[in-house]
Each structure stands twice: as C-alpha cells, then as structure tokens.
mmCIF file of C-alpha atoms in Angstrom:
data_model
loop_
_atom_site.group_PDB
_atom_site.id
_atom_site.type_symbol
_atom_site.label_atom_id
_atom_site.label_comp_id
_atom_site.label_asym_id
_atom_site.label_seq_id
_atom_site.Cartn_x
_atom_site.Cartn_y
_atom_site.Cartn_z
ATOM 1 C CA UNK A 5 0.000 0.000 0.000
ATOM 2 C CA UNK A 6 1.080 3.571 -0.580
ATOM 3 C CA UNK A 7 0.883 6.409 1.965
ATOM 4 C CA UNK A 8 1.748 10.098 1.762
ATOM 5 C CA UNK A 9 4.146 11.483 4.372
ATOM 6 C CA UNK A 10 4.346 15.168 5.305
ATOM 7 C CA UNK A 11 7.206 16.994 7.041
ATOM 8 C CA UNK A 12 6.869 20.366 8.754
ATOM 9 C CA UNK A 13 9.102 22.947 10.409
ATOM 10 C CA UNK A 14 12.623 21.747 11.153
ATOM 11 C CA UNK A 15 11.721 18.233 9.975
ATOM 12 C CA UNK A 16 11.215 19.575 6.473
ATOM 13 C CA UNK A 17 14.796 20.814 6.514
ATOM 14 C CA UNK A 18 16.119 17.568 7.997
ATOM 15 C CA UNK A 19 14.348 15.594 5.246
ATOM 16 C CA UNK A 20 15.175 18.037 2.464
ATOM 17 C CA UNK A 21 11.572 17.963 1.276
ATOM 18 C CA UNK A 22 8.065 18.797 2.441
ATOM 19 C CA UNK A 23 6.419 15.503 1.461
ATOM 20 C CA UNK A 24 7.119 12.010 0.235
ATOM 21 C CA UNK A 25 5.294 8.847 -0.810
ATOM 22 C CA UNK A 26 6.103 5.531 0.790
ATOM 23 C CA UNK A 27 5.166 1.971 -0.192
ATOM 24 C CA UNK A 28 4.504 -0.287 2.800
ATOM 25 C CA UNK A 29 3.244 -3.848 3.304
ATOM 26 C CA UNK A 30 -0.419 -4.266 4.218
ATOM 27 C CA UNK A 31 -0.946 -4.084 7.971
ATOM 28 C CA UNK A 32 1.856 -1.569 8.532
ATOM 29 C CA UNK A 33 1.592 1.092 11.223
ATOM 30 C CA UNK A 34 2.941 4.580 11.767
ATOM 31 C CA UNK A 35 5.922 3.065 13.595
ATOM 32 C CA UNK A 36 6.970 1.454 10.294
ATOM 33 C CA UNK A 37 6.994 4.894 8.693
ATOM 34 C CA UNK A 38 9.189 6.185 11.502
ATOM 35 C CA UNK A 39 11.641 3.300 11.183
ATOM 36 C CA UNK A 40 11.961 3.928 7.460
ATOM 37 C CA UNK A 41 12.832 7.595 7.896
ATOM 38 C CA UNK A 42 15.095 7.036 10.892
ATOM 39 C CA UNK A 43 17.393 5.155 8.524
ATOM 40 C CA UNK A 44 17.263 7.962 5.957
ATOM 41 C CA UNK A 45 17.270 11.024 8.214
ATOM 42 C CA UNK A 46 19.901 10.713 10.980
ATOM 43 C CA UNK A 47 18.575 13.700 12.951
ATOM 44 C CA UNK A 48 15.045 12.316 13.105
ATOM 45 C CA UNK A 49 15.768 9.738 15.813
ATOM 46 C CA UNK A 50 17.000 12.328 18.299
ATOM 47 C CA UNK A 51 13.822 14.348 17.724
ATOM 48 C CA UNK A 52 11.352 11.498 18.340
ATOM 49 C CA UNK A 53 10.683 12.244 22.055
ATOM 50 C CA UNK A 54 9.321 15.681 21.129
ATOM 51 C CA UNK A 55 7.458 14.805 17.925
ATOM 52 C CA UNK A 56 3.730 14.219 17.552
ATOM 53 C CA UNK A 57 2.097 12.289 14.733
ATOM 54 C CA UNK A 58 -1.088 12.676 12.728
ATOM 55 C CA UNK A 59 -2.946 10.352 10.402
ATOM 56 C CA UNK A 60 -5.455 12.022 8.075
ATOM 57 C CA UNK A 61 -5.311 15.253 10.092
ATOM 58 C CA UNK A 62 -5.960 13.600 13.458
ATOM 59 C CA UNK A 63 -3.365 13.137 16.214
ATOM 60 C CA UNK A 64 -2.338 9.481 16.365
ATOM 61 C CA UNK A 65 0.104 7.164 18.113
ATOM 62 C CA UNK A 66 2.895 5.172 16.465
ATOM 63 C CA UNK A 67 0.871 1.939 16.717
ATOM 64 C CA UNK A 68 -1.922 3.341 14.539
ATOM 65 C CA UNK A 69 -2.592 1.006 11.606
ATOM 66 C CA UNK A 70 -2.416 2.483 8.126
ATOM 67 C CA UNK A 71 -4.463 1.974 4.986
ATOM 68 C CA UNK A 72 -3.975 2.751 1.308
ATOM 69 C CA UNK A 73 -3.712 6.499 0.586
ATOM 70 C CA UNK A 74 -3.493 7.526 4.246
ATOM 71 C CA UNK A 75 -1.719 10.807 4.996
ATOM 72 C CA UNK A 76 0.872 10.642 7.779
ATOM 73 C CA UNK A 77 2.309 13.865 9.204
ATOM 74 C CA UNK A 78 5.387 14.202 11.408
ATOM 75 C CA UNK A 79 4.899 17.218 13.654
ATOM 76 C CA UNK A 80 7.577 19.033 15.666
ATOM 77 C CA UNK A 81 6.413 21.021 18.724
ATOM 78 C CA UNK A 82 4.131 23.786 17.556
ATOM 79 C CA UNK A 83 4.625 27.487 17.958
ATOM 80 C CA UNK A 84 1.564 29.594 17.931
ATOM 81 C CA UNK A 85 1.511 32.250 18.511
ATOM 82 C CA UNK A 86 -8.804 40.624 6.058
ATOM 83 C CA UNK A 87 -10.503 37.850 8.137
ATOM 84 C CA UNK A 88 -13.891 38.693 6.608
ATOM 85 C CA UNK A 89 -15.406 35.290 7.252
ATOM 86 C CA UNK A 90 -14.795 34.779 10.972
ATOM 87 C CA UNK A 91 -18.059 34.006 12.700
ATOM 88 C CA UNK A 92 -19.987 33.545 9.458
ATOM 89 C CA UNK A 93 -21.293 30.472 7.680
ATOM 90 C CA UNK A 94 -18.872 29.960 4.756
ATOM 91 C CA UNK A 95 -19.798 28.654 1.323
ATOM 92 C CA UNK A 96 -20.148 24.877 0.892
ATOM 93 C CA UNK A 97 -20.977 24.251 4.552
ATOM 94 C CA UNK A 98 -24.443 23.104 5.672
ATOM 95 C CA UNK A 99 -26.858 25.736 6.910
ATOM 96 C CA UNK A 100 -26.495 26.340 10.602
ATOM 97 C CA UNK A 101 -22.799 25.471 10.675
ATOM 98 C CA UNK A 102 -20.568 28.228 12.017
ATOM 99 C CA UNK A 103 -16.949 28.910 11.234
ATOM 100 C CA UNK A 104 -15.014 30.390 14.133
ATOM 101 C CA UNK A 105 -11.453 30.045 12.791
ATOM 102 C CA UNK A 106 -9.516 31.341 9.817
ATOM 103 C CA UNK A 107 -6.020 31.084 8.399
ATOM 104 C CA UNK A 108 -5.091 34.149 6.346
ATOM 105 C CA UNK A 109 -2.118 35.474 4.410
ATOM 106 C CA UNK A 110 -3.025 39.129 4.545
ATOM 107 C CA UNK A 111 -2.993 41.580 7.452
ATOM 108 C CA UNK A 112 -5.468 40.708 10.204
ATOM 109 C CA UNK A 113 -8.144 43.380 10.587
ATOM 110 C CA UNK A 114 -8.822 43.325 14.323
ATOM 111 C CA UNK A 115 -11.295 46.209 14.295
ATOM 112 C CA UNK A 116 -13.474 44.620 11.631
ATOM 113 C CA UNK A 117 -13.369 41.176 13.231
ATOM 114 C CA UNK A 118 -14.432 42.591 16.591
ATOM 115 C CA UNK A 119 -17.202 44.700 15.049
ATOM 116 C CA UNK A 120 -18.657 41.607 13.370
ATOM 117 C CA UNK A 121 -18.494 39.667 16.625
ATOM 118 C CA UNK A 122 -20.188 42.053 19.068
ATOM 119 C CA UNK A 123 -23.946 42.068 19.766
ATOM 120 C CA UNK A 124 -26.222 44.184 21.902
ATOM 121 C CA UNK A 125 -26.406 41.588 24.674
ATOM 122 C CA UNK A 126 -22.640 41.565 25.191
ATOM 123 C CA UNK A 127 -21.217 43.253 28.264
ATOM 124 C CA UNK A 128 -17.630 42.352 27.399
ATOM 125 C CA UNK A 129 -15.633 42.031 24.190
ATOM 126 C CA UNK A 130 -12.048 40.973 24.727
ATOM 127 C CA UNK A 131 -9.215 40.854 22.166
ATOM 128 C CA UNK A 132 -5.822 39.183 22.310
ATOM 129 C CA UNK A 133 -3.266 39.949 19.587
ATOM 130 C CA UNK A 134 0.004 38.111 19.236
ATOM 131 C CA UNK A 135 2.449 40.618 17.725
ATOM 132 C CA UNK A 136 5.819 40.128 16.007
ATOM 133 C CA UNK A 137 8.494 41.642 18.233
ATOM 134 C CA UNK A 138 11.884 42.948 17.149
ATOM 135 C CA UNK A 139 14.090 40.615 19.174
ATOM 136 C CA UNK A 140 14.253 37.121 20.645
ATOM 137 C CA UNK A 141 16.579 36.445 23.586
ATOM 138 C CA UNK A 142 18.677 39.456 22.638
ATOM 139 C CA UNK A 143 18.954 38.644 18.908
ATOM 140 C CA UNK A 144 17.508 41.237 16.561
ATOM 141 C CA UNK A 145 14.583 39.813 14.599
ATOM 142 C CA UNK A 146 14.137 40.945 10.995
ATOM 143 C CA UNK A 147 10.858 39.128 10.246
ATOM 144 C CA UNK A 148 9.001 35.845 10.840
ATOM 145 C CA UNK A 149 7.654 33.159 8.533
ATOM 146 C CA UNK A 150 4.673 31.080 9.669
ATOM 147 C CA UNK A 151 3.644 27.772 8.128
ATOM 148 C CA UNK A 152 0.859 25.355 9.069
ATOM 149 C CA UNK A 153 -0.533 21.920 8.404
ATOM 150 C CA UNK A 154 -3.491 23.899 7.175
ATOM 151 C CA UNK A 155 -6.347 21.396 7.093
ATOM 152 C CA UNK A 156 -5.480 20.032 10.527
ATOM 153 C CA UNK A 157 -4.787 23.493 11.982
ATOM 154 C CA UNK A 158 -8.216 24.759 10.965
ATOM 155 C CA UNK A 159 -9.899 21.675 12.387
ATOM 156 C CA UNK A 160 -8.011 22.053 15.670
ATOM 157 C CA UNK A 161 -8.846 25.758 15.891
ATOM 158 C CA UNK A 162 -12.530 25.063 15.273
ATOM 159 C CA UNK A 163 -12.430 22.408 17.980
ATOM 160 C CA UNK A 164 -10.891 24.884 20.430
ATOM 161 C CA UNK A 165 -13.644 27.384 19.685
ATOM 162 C CA UNK A 166 -16.303 24.729 20.269
ATOM 163 C CA UNK A 167 -14.678 23.706 23.549
ATOM 164 C CA UNK A 168 -14.442 27.319 24.741
ATOM 165 C CA UNK A 169 -18.121 27.915 23.998
ATOM 166 C CA UNK A 170 -19.008 24.849 26.063
ATOM 167 C CA UNK A 171 -16.586 25.389 28.967
ATOM 168 C CA UNK A 172 -16.941 29.128 29.512
ATOM 169 C CA UNK A 173 -19.946 31.398 29.701
ATOM 170 C CA UNK A 174 -19.203 33.198 26.468
ATOM 171 C CA UNK A 175 -21.499 33.900 23.541
ATOM 172 C CA UNK A 176 -19.112 33.934 20.577
ATOM 173 C CA UNK A 177 -15.465 33.707 19.574
ATOM 174 C CA UNK A 178 -13.234 34.296 16.547
ATOM 175 C CA UNK A 179 -9.729 32.870 16.044
ATOM 176 C CA UNK A 180 -7.573 34.136 13.174
ATOM 177 C CA UNK A 181 -3.967 33.131 12.490
ATOM 178 C CA UNK A 182 -1.782 34.589 9.781
ATOM 179 C CA UNK A 183 0.624 32.557 7.637
ATOM 180 C CA UNK A 184 3.575 33.581 5.486
ATOM 181 C CA UNK A 185 5.990 36.436 6.072
ATOM 182 C CA UNK A 186 5.208 38.870 8.894
ATOM 183 C CA UNK A 187 7.067 42.083 9.589
ATOM 184 C CA UNK A 188 7.871 43.568 12.991
ATOM 185 C CA UNK A 189 4.737 44.920 14.698
ATOM 186 C CA UNK A 190 2.274 42.899 12.621
ATOM 187 C CA UNK A 191 -0.367 40.697 14.234
ATOM 188 C CA UNK A 192 0.272 36.967 13.909
ATOM 189 C CA UNK A 193 -2.756 35.672 15.823
ATOM 190 C CA UNK A 194 -6.035 37.217 16.941
ATOM 191 C CA UNK A 195 -8.488 35.825 19.469
ATOM 192 C CA UNK A 196 -11.697 37.771 20.073
ATOM 193 C CA UNK A 197 -14.277 36.736 22.658
ATOM 194 C CA UNK A 198 -17.738 38.193 23.340
ATOM 195 C CA UNK A 199 -19.706 37.499 26.503
ATOM 196 C CA UNK A 200 -22.170 38.997 28.948
ATOM 197 C CA UNK A 201 -19.508 39.336 31.669
ATOM 198 C CA UNK A 202 -15.791 40.102 31.585
ATOM 199 C CA UNK A 203 -14.568 37.268 33.814
ATOM 200 C CA UNK A 204 -15.705 34.585 31.371
ATOM 201 C CA UNK A 205 -14.179 36.467 28.444
ATOM 202 C CA UNK A 206 -10.793 36.750 30.180
ATOM 203 C CA UNK A 207 -10.781 33.081 31.179
ATOM 204 C CA UNK A 208 -11.772 31.874 27.719
ATOM 205 C CA UNK A 209 -9.285 34.091 25.903
ATOM 206 C CA UNK A 210 -6.382 32.967 28.097
ATOM 207 C CA UNK A 211 -7.319 29.302 27.709
ATOM 208 C CA UNK A 212 -7.665 29.635 23.934
ATOM 209 C CA UNK A 213 -4.261 31.208 23.277
ATOM 210 C CA UNK A 214 -2.429 28.933 25.720
ATOM 211 C CA UNK A 215 -3.995 25.793 24.229
ATOM 212 C CA UNK A 216 -3.566 26.965 20.635
ATOM 213 C CA UNK A 217 0.166 27.474 21.179
ATOM 214 C CA UNK A 218 0.530 23.910 22.444
ATOM 215 C CA UNK A 219 -1.740 21.913 20.134
ATOM 216 C CA UNK A 220 -2.425 23.608 16.788
ATOM 217 C CA UNK A 221 0.085 22.601 14.063
ATOM 218 C CA UNK A 222 1.509 26.013 13.198
ATOM 219 C CA UNK A 223 5.248 26.743 13.187
ATOM 220 C CA UNK A 224 7.305 29.915 12.915
ATOM 221 C CA UNK A 225 10.752 30.506 11.503
ATOM 222 C CA UNK A 226 12.615 33.446 12.979
ATOM 223 C CA UNK A 227 14.885 35.394 10.641
ATOM 224 C CA UNK A 228 17.759 37.230 12.318
ATOM 225 C CA UNK A 229 20.609 39.363 11.018
ATOM 226 C CA UNK A 230 22.950 36.368 11.336
ATOM 227 C CA UNK A 231 20.682 33.552 10.137
ATOM 228 C CA UNK A 232 17.311 31.879 10.599
ATOM 229 C CA UNK A 233 15.981 29.143 12.909
ATOM 230 C CA UNK A 234 12.691 27.400 13.583
ATOM 231 C CA UNK A 235 11.394 28.613 16.934
ATOM 232 C CA UNK A 236 11.451 26.144 19.798
ATOM 233 C CA UNK A 237 7.848 25.112 20.324
ATOM 234 C CA UNK A 238 6.091 24.348 23.575
ATOM 235 C CA UNK A 239 5.873 20.624 24.425
ATOM 236 C CA UNK A 240 2.728 18.860 23.283
ATOM 237 C CA UNK A 241 0.214 18.120 26.082
ATOM 238 C CA UNK A 242 0.580 14.723 27.740
ATOM 239 C CA UNK A 243 -2.572 13.391 26.107
ATOM 240 C CA UNK A 244 -1.024 13.676 22.636
ATOM 241 C CA UNK A 245 1.154 10.580 21.962
ATOM 242 C CA UNK A 246 4.811 11.123 21.053
ATOM 243 C CA UNK A 247 6.581 9.441 18.173
ATOM 244 C CA UNK A 248 8.538 7.205 20.569
ATOM 245 C CA UNK A 249 5.529 6.206 22.694
ATOM 246 C CA UNK A 250 2.796 3.606 22.415
ATOM 247 C CA UNK A 251 -0.554 4.488 20.867
#
C-alpha cells in the first residue's frame, strides 16, 4: 500500500523535502513509517521524544494502523503564537454550521473582526493579539515566517472554539492566524471573545491562546541578522502521543 508522508518545520529541513510517498506492506503502522525515515534522516531519531504524529489530520500514536492512501504527518512542537469570514457560515458548509477560525495570508483586521463579533447583549468584548516583536533572547529579529498543516490546523482551531463555547460562559469567539511572512509589529494571531460578563471572556481568551500554542500545528521561523531558525515550540500536552511512545 502507498501512503503520503508530510514533514513540517525543522523536519522539512532535515528531510530536504516537504512531502514524500512511501510503499509499505499491508498491515503496517505509523511506527513502520518512523523506522523507514530514521534510517534515511539521521537527525530524526533524536527528535522522536518531542514529535507528535497525525494520520489524516488527526493526532495518532505510532501503533496506529495504516491503509492505502493515508496521509501521515510528522509534527515538531508547535509554535503559535482581512478575516472577513470569521463568525460567518462559509460557502459549501451546511446551513447552521458556524466557522469560528480562519487562516489568512493578509494583514489581520482586528477592528473589523471585533465589530462583526459584538452584539447588543454583550457586556464584554475581549481581544488578544500576538504581535511580532523585534528581538528574541537578545537577537535582533528581521521578520518571521509562519507555516501550518493547514487542514489540521483549521480543524483544531474550530475544535478549540467549540470547547471554549461549552466550557466558559461566552457567547461567541473568533480565532484568526496569519501565515507567510510577517514584519515587525504585525499581528500573527487574533483571538476575540464576546460574553455577557468580563470574567468569562478573560478566562476563555487565556485558555484559547495557551492551548492553541501547544496543540495547533503552526510553526514559525525566525529570521535574524545572522541567520534563521525554527522557533522552539512548547511541548505537546501529555494526552497527545509522542513518536517514541505507544498508541
């Protein structure tokens, strides 16, 4: 059987490519994919304790069985950070379905997103913006590049919005993350929350950005005057299996 393998962040540089196809015997698992690339990519083995895995855009363990045409992604620790559709029902989705999350490649329009979110019954509207700063640990930053496993990132962001609406007493939320090159001072991620009371909005907003930065497959590359590196991501939560763990 044939599967498609995706590499992101530093793994893409280790592998020298963003994707590959691999022929495996029937009954193979994700661990067989890992063994294959360990022999081809020397630096992969040392990274296994920090890597997560996904099969068809869902987090998975190394014992997950594979089928023909499955998509396997190797994911290093993530680093999270005009959105005209946030909060609206997009084309090609069933009536009644909401979209709370967007990935964009243009400047994020915070004012417009917030204006579309607020309603008369809201007593609080809270905004968090992640902004590109001009230095990291004393090194001057020139600009950042963000990349994502886009289909999975959107699904994870939508799931976070759904969870926040269930866990906190908030009425609505919008999550927008920008991809591509970002200059100093530009907004990389926006979270907007509307609720009747401020306490719920603060709690939800903090939970959303903290969880996004640990679980949503988005990576940033920092470009300095003397070179560029992929940012060290936060460790995946314990409930997400690692590449060197059981399923």
